Amino acid sequence: MKLDITFGSFLLALVGATSGWAAWWIGQRQQLIQKAVIAAEKSVNEKRDFDHLLRNQSEISKNIAHGFDDIERQISDQNNELREIKAYLIRNRNNTYDKES
């Protein structure tokens, strides 16, 4: 059984075209997978960055609240000291008037 040259060339061309198509399809599929991976990584990175910003904002808000608490404590301490000074001055003024009388 002799193979016809045209049939052999057709068979060779078919195998070459099929393997070329398979290589192209695999390459396209890999590119699609790479694009999907890049998009997923970008999405994860954006979510991580956003969550990081939210945590930072929360920490900043807490620190501001603690700062105001500290300022309020300092003002309260100063008010107490001013009351003590005022009481001392009033006492001394009354003592001075009592001595003059």
PDB file of N, CA, C and O in Angstrom, residues 61-77:
ATOM      1  N   SER A  61      -8.498  59.223  64.582  1.00  0.00           N
ATOM      2  CA  SER A  61      -9.661  59.708  65.335  1.00  0.00           C
ATOM      3  C   SER A  61      -9.511  59.395  66.826  1.00  0.00           C
ATOM      4  O   SER A  61      -9.811  60.244  67.678  1.00  0.00           O
ATOM      5  N   LYS A  62      -9.063  58.187  67.146  1.00  0.00           N
ATOM      6  CA  LYS A  62      -8.852  57.826  68.549  1.00  0.00           C
ATOM      7  C   LYS A  62      -7.793  58.714  69.186  1.00  0.00           C
ATOM      8  O   LYS A  62      -7.959  59.171  70.325  1.00  0.00           O
ATOM      9  N   ASN A  63      -6.695  58.957  68.450  1.00  0.00           N
ATOM     10  CA  ASN A  63      -5.630  59.793  68.995  1.00  0.00           C
ATOM     11  C   ASN A  63      -6.095  61.226  69.207  1.00  0.00           C
ATOM     12  O   ASN A  63      -5.703  61.869  70.186  1.00  0.00           O
ATOM     13  N   ILE A  64      -6.919  61.736  68.305  1.00  0.00           N
ATOM     14  CA  ILE A  64      -7.460  63.086  68.480  1.00  0.00           C
ATOM     15  C   ILE A  64      -8.344  63.124  69.720  1.00  0.00           C
ATOM     16  O   ILE A  64      -8.274  64.063  70.515  1.00  0.00           O
ATOM     17  N   ALA A  65      -9.173  62.094  69.887  1.00  0.00           N
ATOM     18  CA  ALA A  65     -10.038  62.034  71.073  1.00  0.00           C
ATOM     19  C   ALA A  65      -9.201  61.990  72.343  1.00  0.00           C
ATOM     20  O   ALA A  65      -9.509  62.687  73.330  1.00  0.00           O
ATOM     21  N   HIS A  66      -8.127  61.194  72.349  1.00  0.00           N
ATOM     22  CA  HIS A  66      -7.244  61.139  73.519  1.00  0.00           C
ATOM     23  C   HIS A  66      -6.569  62.490  73.740  1.00  0.00           C
ATOM     24  O   HIS A  66      -6.382  62.923  74.881  1.00  0.00           O
ATOM     25  N   GLY A  67      -6.213  63.166  72.651  1.00  0.00           N
ATOM     26  CA  GLY A  67      -5.600  64.491  72.765  1.00  0.00           C
ATOM     27  C   GLY A  67      -6.558  65.478  73.406  1.00  0.00           C
ATOM     28  O   GLY A  67      -6.175  66.282  74.270  1.00  0.00           O
ATOM     29  N   PHE A  68      -7.839  65.441  72.990  1.00  0.00           N
ATOM     30  CA  PHE A  68      -8.829  66.328  73.590  1.00  0.00           C
ATOM     31  C   PHE A  68      -9.057  65.982  75.056  1.00  0.00           C
ATOM     32  O   PHE A  68      -9.247  66.883  75.878  1.00  0.00           O
ATOM     33  N   ASP A  69      -9.043  64.692  75.375  1.00  0.00           N
ATOM     34  CA  ASP A  69      -9.178  64.300  76.786  1.00  0.00           C
ATOM     35  C   ASP A  69      -8.039  64.870  77.609  1.00  0.00           C
ATOM     36  O   ASP A  69      -8.249  65.376  78.724  1.00  0.00           O
ATOM     37  N   ASP A  70      -6.834  64.828  77.064  1.00  0.00           N
ATOM     38  CA  ASP A  70      -5.668  65.360  77.767  1.00  0.00           C
ATOM     39  C   ASP A  70      -5.786  66.876  77.922  1.00  0.00           C
ATOM     40  O   ASP A  70      -5.494  67.426  78.985  1.00  0.00           O
ATOM     41  N   ILE A  71      -6.233  67.544  76.872  1.00  0.00           N
ATOM     42  CA  ILE A  71      -6.406  69.003  76.942  1.00  0.00           C
ATOM     43  C   ILE A  71      -7.464  69.354  77.987  1.00  0.00           C
ATOM     44  O   ILE A  71      -7.287  70.285  78.778  1.00  0.00           O
ATOM     45  N   GLU A  72      -8.578  68.607  77.996  1.00  0.00           N
ATOM     46  CA  GLU A  72      -9.623  68.865  78.985  1.00  0.00           C
ATOM     47  C   GLU A  72      -9.104  68.647  80.406  1.00  0.00           C
ATOM     48  O   GLU A  72      -9.438  69.411  81.323  1.00  0.00           O
ATOM     49  N   ARG A  73      -8.285  67.622  80.594  1.00  0.00           N
ATOM     50  CA  ARG A  73      -7.698  67.372  81.914  1.00  0.00           C
ATOM     51  C   ARG A  73      -6.781  68.524  82.318  1.00  0.00           C
ATOM     52  O   ARG A  73      -6.819  68.996  83.451  1.00  0.00           O
ATOM     53  N   GLN A  74      -5.971  69.005  81.376  1.00  0.00           N
ATOM     54  CA  GLN A  74      -5.079  70.114  81.674  1.00  0.00           C
ATOM     55  C   GLN A  74      -5.858  71.382  82.017  1.00  0.00           C
ATOM     56  O   GLN A  74      -5.506  72.114  82.948  1.00  0.00           O
ATOM     57  N   ILE A  75      -6.923  71.643  81.281  1.00  0.00           N
ATOM     58  CA  ILE A  75      -7.757  72.819  81.565  1.00  0.00           C
ATOM     59  C   ILE A  75      -8.393  72.685  82.939  1.00  0.00           C
ATOM     60  O   ILE A  75      -8.462  73.655  83.703  1.00  0.00           O
ATOM     61  N   SER A  76      -8.871  71.494  83.259  1.00  0.00           N
ATOM     62  CA  SER A  76      -9.461  71.266  84.579  1.00  0.00           C
ATOM     63  C   SER A  76      -8.434  71.497  85.680  1.00  0.00           C
ATOM     64  O   SER A  76      -8.733  72.135  86.705  1.00  0.00           O
ATOM     65  N   ASP A  77      -7.213  71.003  85.476  1.00  0.00           N
ATOM     66  CA  ASP A  77      -6.143  71.222  86.450  1.00  0.00           C
ATOM     67  C   ASP A  77      -5.843  72.715  86.600  1.00  0.00           C
ATOM     68  O   ASP A  77      -5.663  73.217  87.712  1.00  0.00           O
TER      69      ASP A  77
END
